[in-house]
């Protein structure tokens, strides 16, 4: 078995997770170079070992020994870096979203497909073991024909207002994970959306032009639906649950808690809070998604989640924003761009990814 | 303390529950007469004791010794019986709904208010101890400002198609309980609705002109919302849950199960199913609502849930049906009738009932 | 179907439960007379209706219209009243224990058997629906061959010290319920015991010559065992749980809580406390045991729990006290009395009651 | 901060866990050599990298660059290897037990103490996050004065009979973990034991001179107690739970399950089984114990669990076996050896480790 050489771009919070996971768990993958404008070579090497470091991402992407690029930089730089990687013939793993613009998302997906470049998007929640188990049970018919999925997705607290200003808004930044989850769990395409948004957590969010609370209904091609309930703040912590109901039963995916201890005292019966945030809650999903990315490279198989999934999730996000703004349900067919032929054909090929 | 004399109309499933509850639990209330066209006097007296029986409800309502009337007959007869009771100066407890028509519902509510007649509607779920406890916690601020309530309300199985044909449809027949619950739990008025409906359980329901599956979003006056998920059939039984999320936390009301036993074997960890249906699940709520009805009569205090609540729940049901049919959100203000002055003033007085 | 006429002796806490249950739920049984030295006839009749009242239990027992006697008086009077009832040919339901002395317990059991009198003991926990369901599952082989049962039995608080002084001690007063439960759940006879006792709740208990905390191991005839953990005080309330482990799995019977609500806040996830005490926790078991008592009278079938069960539970309680005092395991065969032939034969006949 | 160089003896199941944990997680510790009679140098280096390999443990222990030795070999070799390590001035981490003989256990503990050698025993369960959290809550007084701890400890299946024959028996091989847990959780010394043992899983165990099922009562110095329930086989998997009851409340530590999904269908409500066995259930505890071992070496602080703990757990195991054989409770003071002065003083110093 050969070895995959990786370039990692962006050693922020997520970049470090991927770096450590690859170093510790995947003997057939190696990070040969790291690109990050802010990185300090000396302290990096002291902590992480001897890897080629550059403050110029171009230099890193162009290196001949690199098979694939992991893009963990801020969203605004994703599109350019994906394009450079594709043009240099490197496969790509990119944190979501590819871009805030649907056009660029589509164009890059099509370009990757045209060029034979493998492109995986970091919709990490698909690879959470509990969600995977739920999807497996659904696909095996354990709950019959699925009629509704209810997604609860609440963050433990507001991100900085500056982050929010550049985030694309709650639907594109936060709920997009849930839109992808709805497609993944139901295995069906969304055709219509209805969304409401509110500013209930902090007025500063409203002043920044965003919402912090949302309720979204997604209608699937067969008329069944998903309901997604988002909040930027739940005082009891990160709340990530699913409930899927079908003709044969129901599956609930509950939060993982800090521990499995139960305390009984004169005030009641008490359990610990859910795991704090995505880095704790989705530890295993980050590991699993990287395992599958590397496997797909080693075995030349399709990526488990790709450009078309990013395109569809972005379309849904844009549609929900429109629905909220216009106070009506919006059909996904209203959110279109001129598609190149290759993306249309990709669509057909890659639909299996949900 | 005086005694309240009651006439009970309709000895069906619900009538029997009220009859037994009153006989067994309320020493200050007495059922002095029962009216039911189908009742057999001999067998009734053998089982229930010596009570004046009539096959003519009018005769029962007019009796001088009757203080209040309990209407447990089929929906189609409610309006006439309520009117007769009001005209005879009898207080009224009526199973929901008062009528399938909003006009009659409003008119009877107004009439009762004008005549000083106390009118209570059998929105029994308000009196379920767990839901009452949840509302109490919310009103005490235990979860801060409420942002969303999610209601799961699924029946264990389809009623007969003939029942469905005369039911007024899922929204007016089944979801109306949940619309009332949403108002009760949030303590706010609904101003807009968005609903989807499907036939997923049995095509015969569709042929009968109804749906068996629905998803409803209710928007409250302050922009916050409720989501209600209905199905006529859940294979695991009667599913009646609430989840209320606010700025200070969350309350979940879970189903009561057949028992508190847990079985561990090589296949997994197993618990019993939820209680079968409303007669088991809401045993205590039927008792509590009757206790409060009798208390309100004995102490001449307002009813805990009255005509205006019925009027509002019916308006919401009509609006959701319209929303489903027209594929758009519908404002409650679109659902109007010419209100008599007295109902308008009642509205102001009785809004406290949510 | 005929009617059973009952005399109820002792209108204390438990007497009232039985009175109300019989009045409300059993049309074929009637309490025709109540005997209680402290009862006030006027106030009793006002509250409970027209029943023959006496302050002399003898008068009540001797009445010709009485078929059976319910003995709910203090323990010290049980033996005399049982004897009187037997001599008057009345069947007997007696709250546990029959007597603190094993000799009297045995003699009365034998006497009842000799005279053809049906005698049921108020080991009400056997009739708790969850425990019955557990036993049913065990008997059906759901968990294979049972290897161990663990009983947790903790009261919410100390009874008055005066009560403790006359109670016969923790083993005879409190743990005796658990000894009976162990026999019932396992369906086997105990042959050896090992017990430890402590004063941890209140030194006054020790000064009164009793313990408030105990740990008991019961060894069954086949070498398998039960562990019983008793405390007179759990700050979180009445704790009544079972865990039964066998070759095919495990059954846990959990406490019933005040409600099924779960509150999430910044401190954790919270549930309500267990039901307060036996009157709440065992509401249904009091109803069920009376139903079975009346059924056995109406149909002339054996009692579900009888004198021999009381005799065996008392033997175990005496053996555990001896074990604690002597610091060694004690075989049940050490706790003997001279048995009359009839009790020996009864023993054989009635062993099926476990 | 300096680096700790480690020699690892025994690359079996547990040895591999420690090897991987150290390679992946502890930058300040390095395994410089591995000794294992069965190891194949070529395949080892291919999988694990370039480490000095020897089939002779002596060679490994004697290497000058080794600071400490990790002993993960079969139990029968532990004592010799510990002695060699001590004589070579190497600190020691040894999987439990040090030896099946109490004399050797004591002698080696004393020898290590005399020579200033740090000795840690692999009682890994102490370092399970949930158990640590429970102990922390207890030490903080969250449940008041502890009165009883109940330990459930059941394996998913029988080990090979050959393993059992050389294991020292259930008490020394399996329950010894629970004896240590009881001391750890209660923070008190055991003074007396009462144990029962049975062959219920497989007659072959009895033919091999051992038991497969046991019930143990441990009495602490203040009269409070622990109950430990062991089985070599639970069909539903590895069952590792604690329940600790005190004057201020109760803590339960529940099993971790394969996932947090709940499936509802017409048969009931179903959850996944507990994690399979110690390698899954105690993943985090193996990591944590190694972290603390390395920390204690780096910072020259006492080991969190040492020779005296091994000595005491072994004494309890020997006492329980004696109790079972003689059918009586056994005081720990009956289980003695001639202690060297140094062990006595160590005893005083190290008692803090519980």
Short mmCIF file of C-alpha atoms in Angstrom, two decimals, chain A residues 1-350:
data_model
loop_
_atom_site.label_atom_id
_atom_site.label_comp_id
_atom_site.label_asym_id
_atom_site.label_seq_id
_atom_site.Cartn_x
_atom_site.Cartn_y
_atom_site.Cartn_z
CA UNK A 1 0.00 0.00 0.00
CA UNK A 2 1.35 3.37 -1.02
CA UNK A 3 1.46 6.47 1.13
CA UNK A 4 -0.54 9.65 0.66
CA UNK A 5 1.34 12.91 1.10
CA UNK A 6 -0.73 15.75 2.38
CA UNK A 7 -0.40 19.52 2.58
CA UNK A 8 -2.35 21.14 5.36
CA UNK A 9 -3.41 24.76 4.93
CA UNK A 10 -4.40 26.63 8.09
CA UNK A 11 -3.21 25.51 11.53
CA UNK A 12 -6.19 26.93 13.42
CA UNK A 13 -8.51 25.01 15.68
CA UNK A 14 -9.68 22.59 13.03
CA UNK A 15 -6.33 22.36 11.30
CA UNK A 16 -4.72 21.16 14.51
CA UNK A 17 -7.39 18.47 14.95
CA UNK A 18 -6.68 17.09 11.49
CA UNK A 19 -2.91 17.38 11.94
CA UNK A 20 -2.94 15.39 15.16
CA UNK A 21 -5.40 12.82 13.88
CA UNK A 22 -3.28 12.14 10.81
CA UNK A 23 -0.04 11.96 12.75
CA UNK A 24 -1.46 9.59 15.34
CA UNK A 25 -3.82 7.37 13.46
CA UNK A 26 -3.06 6.99 9.78
CA UNK A 27 0.24 5.27 8.99
CA UNK A 28 -0.42 5.52 5.26
CA UNK A 29 -0.87 9.28 5.23
CA UNK A 30 1.74 11.89 6.01
CA UNK A 31 1.53 15.64 6.30
CA UNK A 32 4.61 16.71 4.36
CA UNK A 33 3.99 20.42 4.54
CA UNK A 34 1.93 22.99 6.40
CA UNK A 35 1.00 26.39 5.04
CA UNK A 36 -0.25 29.13 7.32
CA UNK A 37 0.51 32.86 7.07
CA UNK A 38 0.68 33.22 10.84
CA UNK A 39 2.71 30.15 11.70
CA UNK A 40 6.01 30.47 13.53
CA UNK A 41 8.39 27.85 12.19
CA UNK A 42 10.48 27.36 15.31
CA UNK A 43 7.67 26.90 17.77
CA UNK A 44 5.73 24.76 15.32
CA UNK A 45 8.62 22.36 14.80
CA UNK A 46 9.26 22.19 18.51
CA UNK A 47 5.71 21.08 19.12
CA UNK A 48 4.88 19.11 16.01
CA UNK A 49 8.19 17.90 14.62
CA UNK A 50 10.06 18.46 11.41
CA UNK A 51 7.62 19.38 8.65
CA UNK A 52 8.17 21.82 5.79
CA UNK A 53 6.56 25.09 6.80
CA UNK A 54 5.55 27.99 4.63
CA UNK A 55 3.69 31.23 5.13
CA UNK A 56 2.72 31.12 1.46
CA UNK A 57 -0.06 28.66 0.66
CA UNK A 58 0.81 28.74 -3.05
CA UNK A 59 4.23 27.35 -2.35
CA UNK A 60 2.73 24.56 -0.38
CA UNK A 61 0.09 23.62 -2.91
CA UNK A 62 2.59 23.53 -5.76
CA UNK A 63 5.01 21.12 -4.12
CA UNK A 64 5.58 18.07 -6.25
CA UNK A 65 5.46 15.62 -3.35
CA UNK A 66 1.95 16.63 -2.32
CA UNK A 67 -0.90 14.34 -3.36
CA UNK A 68 -3.74 16.17 -1.69
CA UNK A 69 -4.47 19.40 0.12
CA UNK A 70 -6.43 19.88 3.33
CA UNK A 71 -7.99 23.36 3.39
CA UNK A 72 -8.65 24.52 6.96
CA UNK A 73 -8.29 28.27 6.42
CA UNK A 74 -11.03 30.93 6.88
CA UNK A 75 -13.99 30.54 4.53
CA UNK A 76 -13.12 33.59 2.42
CA UNK A 77 -9.95 31.92 1.15
CA UNK A 78 -11.48 28.50 0.37
CA UNK A 79 -12.47 29.11 -3.25
CA UNK A 80 -9.06 30.40 -4.36
CA UNK A 81 -7.23 27.60 -2.63
CA UNK A 82 -9.52 24.92 -4.03
CA UNK A 83 -8.99 26.35 -7.50
CA UNK A 84 -5.21 26.39 -7.07
CA UNK A 85 -5.23 22.85 -5.81
CA UNK A 86 -7.32 21.66 -8.73
CA UNK A 87 -5.07 23.46 -11.23
CA UNK A 88 -2.07 21.81 -9.63
CA UNK A 89 -3.72 18.41 -9.85
CA UNK A 90 -4.05 17.95 -6.12
CA UNK A 91 -7.01 16.24 -4.50
CA UNK A 92 -8.85 18.38 -1.97
CA UNK A 93 -10.38 18.09 1.45
CA UNK A 94 -12.04 21.39 2.32
CA UNK A 95 -13.82 22.48 5.48
CA UNK A 96 -17.36 23.60 4.79
CA UNK A 97 -18.46 25.77 3.05
CA UNK A 98 -16.54 25.82 -0.20
CA UNK A 99 -17.72 29.39 -0.64
CA UNK A 100 -20.58 31.64 0.35
CA UNK A 101 -21.49 32.08 -3.31
CA UNK A 102 -23.47 29.35 -4.98
CA UNK A 103 -21.87 30.14 -8.34
CA UNK A 104 -18.34 29.58 -7.12
CA UNK A 105 -19.44 26.47 -5.25
CA UNK A 106 -20.94 25.06 -8.43
CA UNK A 107 -18.06 26.11 -10.62
CA UNK A 108 -15.43 24.58 -8.38
CA UNK A 109 -17.39 21.37 -8.03
CA UNK A 110 -17.71 21.14 -11.78
CA UNK A 111 -14.07 22.01 -12.31
CA UNK A 112 -12.94 19.31 -9.91
CA UNK A 113 -15.17 16.78 -11.63
CA UNK A 114 -13.91 17.83 -15.07
CA UNK A 115 -10.30 17.53 -14.00
CA UNK A 116 -10.68 14.21 -12.25
CA UNK A 117 -9.87 15.75 -8.89
CA UNK A 118 -11.35 14.17 -5.80
CA UNK A 119 -13.06 16.77 -3.64
CA UNK A 120 -14.37 16.08 -0.14
CA UNK A 121 -16.21 18.58 2.01
CA UNK A 122 -15.88 18.63 5.80
CA UNK A 123 -19.50 17.88 6.66
CA UNK A 124 -18.08 16.04 9.62
CA UNK A 125 -21.37 15.27 11.35
CA UNK A 126 -22.13 12.62 8.76
CA UNK A 127 -19.26 10.66 10.30
CA UNK A 128 -20.37 10.83 13.90
CA UNK A 129 -20.72 7.17 14.94
CA UNK A 130 -24.18 7.66 16.43
CA UNK A 131 -25.53 9.42 13.36
CA UNK A 132 -23.92 6.82 11.10
CA UNK A 133 -25.55 4.10 13.16
CA UNK A 134 -28.91 5.88 12.87
CA UNK A 135 -28.56 6.17 9.10
CA UNK A 136 -27.57 2.53 8.89
CA UNK A 137 -30.67 1.51 10.82
CA UNK A 138 -32.85 3.66 8.57
CA UNK A 139 -31.31 2.27 5.39
CA UNK A 140 -31.87 -1.24 6.73
CA UNK A 141 -35.55 -0.43 7.09
CA UNK A 142 -35.58 -0.61 10.88
CA UNK A 143 -38.15 2.18 11.09
CA UNK A 144 -39.93 1.60 7.79
CA UNK A 145 -40.60 4.51 5.47
CA UNK A 146 -39.24 7.68 6.96
CA UNK A 147 -41.87 10.38 7.38
CA UNK A 148 -40.16 13.13 9.35
CA UNK A 149 -36.77 13.99 10.75
CA UNK A 150 -36.45 16.51 13.55
CA UNK A 151 -33.03 18.06 14.04
CA UNK A 152 -32.15 20.00 17.12
CA UNK A 153 -28.96 21.97 16.65
CA UNK A 154 -28.04 24.55 19.24
CA UNK A 155 -24.65 26.00 19.99
CA UNK A 156 -23.49 26.58 23.55
CA UNK A 157 -22.89 30.28 22.97
CA UNK A 158 -22.59 33.12 20.50
CA UNK A 159 -19.44 33.39 18.44
CA UNK A 160 -17.80 36.84 18.34
CA UNK A 161 -19.90 39.44 16.47
CA UNK A 162 -17.00 39.94 14.05
CA UNK A 163 -17.16 36.30 13.16
CA UNK A 164 -20.90 36.56 12.58
CA UNK A 165 -20.46 39.56 10.28
CA UNK A 166 -18.31 37.50 7.89
CA UNK A 167 -20.07 34.20 8.36
CA UNK A 168 -22.69 34.47 5.63
CA UNK A 169 -25.38 34.36 8.29
CA UNK A 170 -26.84 31.62 10.46
CA UNK A 171 -28.28 29.60 7.58
CA UNK A 172 -25.05 29.47 5.57
CA UNK A 173 -22.74 29.26 8.55
CA UNK A 174 -24.48 27.09 11.11
CA UNK A 175 -27.67 25.52 9.75
CA UNK A 176 -25.86 24.34 6.63
CA UNK A 177 -24.58 21.39 8.69
CA UNK A 178 -28.15 20.50 9.51
CA UNK A 179 -29.29 20.87 5.91
CA UNK A 180 -26.61 18.39 4.93
CA UNK A 181 -27.65 16.12 7.80
CA UNK A 182 -31.28 16.19 6.65
CA UNK A 183 -30.27 15.09 3.13
CA UNK A 184 -27.91 12.46 4.54
CA UNK A 185 -30.34 10.94 7.03
CA UNK A 186 -33.35 10.97 4.71
CA UNK A 187 -31.46 9.99 1.58
CA UNK A 188 -33.74 12.29 -0.38
CA UNK A 189 -33.43 15.66 -2.09
CA UNK A 190 -35.00 18.83 -0.73
CA UNK A 191 -37.39 20.64 -3.09
CA UNK A 192 -38.88 23.38 -0.95
CA UNK A 193 -38.12 25.26 2.25
CA UNK A 194 -39.90 27.47 4.76
CA UNK A 195 -37.86 29.33 7.35
CA UNK A 196 -38.29 31.78 10.19
CA UNK A 197 -35.52 33.67 11.90
CA UNK A 198 -35.31 35.69 15.11
CA UNK A 199 -32.88 37.67 17.17
CA UNK A 200 -33.41 36.37 20.69
CA UNK A 201 -29.93 35.77 22.05
CA UNK A 202 -28.27 39.15 21.56
CA UNK A 203 -29.44 42.34 19.85
CA UNK A 204 -25.90 42.84 18.57
CA UNK A 205 -26.51 39.94 16.21
CA UNK A 206 -29.45 41.79 14.71
CA UNK A 207 -27.38 44.93 14.41
CA UNK A 208 -24.83 42.89 12.51
CA UNK A 209 -27.55 41.92 10.05
CA UNK A 210 -27.96 38.33 11.18
CA UNK A 211 -30.32 36.21 13.25
CA UNK A 212 -29.42 33.92 16.16
CA UNK A 213 -32.49 31.69 16.26
CA UNK A 214 -34.17 29.90 13.40
CA UNK A 215 -36.77 27.34 12.53
CA UNK A 216 -36.63 25.67 9.16
CA UNK A 217 -38.93 23.24 7.41
CA UNK A 218 -37.43 21.31 4.50
CA UNK A 219 -39.77 19.54 2.11
CA UNK A 220 -38.37 16.50 0.31
CA UNK A 221 -39.20 15.36 -3.17
CA UNK A 222 -41.86 12.94 -1.88
CA UNK A 223 -43.55 15.52 0.34
CA UNK A 224 -42.07 14.29 3.62
CA UNK A 225 -40.19 16.83 5.68
CA UNK A 226 -37.49 17.79 8.10
CA UNK A 227 -37.76 20.37 10.87
CA UNK A 228 -34.58 22.06 12.06
CA UNK A 229 -34.46 24.12 15.19
CA UNK A 230 -31.34 26.30 15.57
CA UNK A 231 -30.12 28.56 18.32
CA UNK A 232 -26.75 30.19 18.76
CA UNK A 233 -27.02 29.68 22.52
CA UNK A 234 -28.26 26.93 24.78
CA UNK A 235 -27.29 27.53 28.42
CA UNK A 236 -26.96 23.78 29.01
CA UNK A 237 -24.42 23.41 26.23
CA UNK A 238 -24.08 22.01 22.75
CA UNK A 239 -27.34 20.34 21.79
CA UNK A 240 -27.15 18.05 18.78
CA UNK A 241 -30.01 15.60 18.50
CA UNK A 242 -31.99 13.79 15.86
CA UNK A 243 -35.39 12.22 15.91
CA UNK A 244 -36.46 10.24 12.87
CA UNK A 245 -39.98 8.86 12.66
CA UNK A 246 -41.19 6.32 10.16
CA UNK A 247 -43.93 3.85 9.45
CA UNK A 248 -42.04 1.17 11.39
CA UNK A 249 -40.84 3.11 14.42
CA UNK A 250 -38.61 5.93 15.61
CA UNK A 251 -34.92 6.52 16.21
CA UNK A 252 -33.64 9.16 18.55
CA UNK A 253 -30.00 10.15 18.70
CA UNK A 254 -29.34 11.71 22.07
CA UNK A 255 -26.49 13.95 23.18
CA UNK A 256 -23.37 12.44 24.65
CA UNK A 257 -22.90 13.69 28.20
CA UNK A 258 -19.74 14.53 30.11
CA UNK A 259 -20.13 11.35 32.10
CA UNK A 260 -22.57 8.56 32.83
CA UNK A 261 -22.97 9.43 36.50
CA UNK A 262 -26.31 10.14 38.13
CA UNK A 263 -26.52 12.06 41.37
CA UNK A 264 -29.58 11.79 43.61
CA UNK A 265 -30.10 14.35 46.32
CA UNK A 266 -32.94 16.15 48.06
CA UNK A 267 -33.41 18.44 45.03
CA UNK A 268 -33.80 15.77 42.38
CA UNK A 269 -31.94 13.37 40.14
CA UNK A 270 -29.09 14.94 38.22
CA UNK A 271 -26.99 14.10 35.20
CA UNK A 272 -24.02 15.84 33.64
CA UNK A 273 -24.29 18.32 30.78
CA UNK A 274 -23.73 17.44 27.11
CA UNK A 275 -20.17 17.56 25.79
CA UNK A 276 -19.11 21.19 25.44
CA UNK A 277 -18.81 21.92 21.75
CA UNK A 278 -17.95 20.43 18.39
CA UNK A 279 -14.36 19.65 19.24
CA UNK A 280 -15.52 17.35 22.05
CA UNK A 281 -18.85 16.22 20.63
CA UNK A 282 -17.46 15.35 17.21
CA UNK A 283 -13.99 14.05 18.11
CA UNK A 284 -14.74 10.73 16.50
CA UNK A 285 -16.37 12.24 13.42
CA UNK A 286 -13.23 14.26 12.59
CA UNK A 287 -11.22 11.10 12.82
CA UNK A 288 -13.65 9.08 10.73
CA UNK A 289 -13.98 11.66 7.96
CA UNK A 290 -10.20 11.80 7.57
CA UNK A 291 -10.02 8.02 7.54
CA UNK A 292 -12.54 7.94 4.70
CA UNK A 293 -10.79 10.73 2.79
CA UNK A 294 -7.49 8.89 2.96
CA UNK A 295 -9.14 5.59 2.07
CA UNK A 296 -10.77 7.12 -0.99
CA UNK A 297 -7.38 8.43 -2.10
CA UNK A 298 -5.57 5.17 -1.44
CA UNK A 299 -8.19 3.07 -3.17
CA UNK A 300 -9.25 5.55 -5.80
CA UNK A 301 -12.89 5.35 -4.74
CA UNK A 302 -15.49 8.17 -4.66
CA UNK A 303 -15.49 10.62 -1.79
CA UNK A 304 -18.25 10.01 0.79
CA UNK A 305 -19.39 13.64 0.57
CA UNK A 306 -18.42 15.89 -2.28
CA UNK A 307 -18.94 19.05 -4.25
CA UNK A 308 -22.51 18.33 -5.18
CA UNK A 309 -23.42 17.95 -1.52
CA UNK A 310 -21.84 21.32 -0.82
CA UNK A 311 -23.74 22.82 -3.74
CA UNK A 312 -27.06 21.43 -2.55
CA UNK A 313 -26.54 22.47 1.08
CA UNK A 314 -25.65 25.95 -0.08
CA UNK A 315 -28.73 26.14 -2.29
CA UNK A 316 -30.88 25.16 0.66
CA UNK A 317 -29.20 27.77 2.85
CA UNK A 318 -29.81 30.47 0.24
CA UNK A 319 -33.40 29.35 -0.15
CA UNK A 320 -34.04 29.46 3.58
CA UNK A 321 -32.65 32.97 3.82
CA UNK A 322 -34.90 34.00 0.96
CA UNK A 323 -37.88 32.30 2.62
CA UNK A 324 -37.26 34.16 5.85
CA UNK A 325 -36.83 37.47 4.05
CA UNK A 326 -39.90 37.09 1.89
CA UNK A 327 -42.17 35.42 4.41
CA UNK A 328 -43.11 32.55 2.13
CA UNK A 329 -42.02 29.06 1.25
CA UNK A 330 -39.37 28.93 -1.48
CA UNK A 331 -38.88 26.14 -3.96
CA UNK A 332 -35.30 25.03 -4.43
CA UNK A 333 -35.78 25.36 -8.18
CA UNK A 334 -35.89 29.12 -7.64
CA UNK A 335 -32.26 29.00 -6.55
CA UNK A 336 -30.41 28.31 -9.73
CA UNK A 337 -27.31 29.19 -11.63
CA UNK A 338 -26.30 28.37 -15.18
CA UNK A 339 -24.87 24.91 -14.72
CA UNK A 340 -22.08 23.65 -16.92
CA UNK A 341 -22.81 20.32 -18.45
CA UNK A 342 -20.23 18.62 -16.34
CA UNK A 343 -21.95 19.63 -13.12
CA UNK A 344 -25.24 18.34 -14.40
CA UNK A 345 -23.70 15.01 -15.15
CA UNK A 346 -21.88 15.05 -11.83
CA UNK A 347 -25.18 15.65 -10.17
CA UNK A 348 -26.46 12.42 -11.59
CA UNK A 349 -23.39 10.51 -10.66
CA UNK A 350 -22.95 11.88 -7.21
#
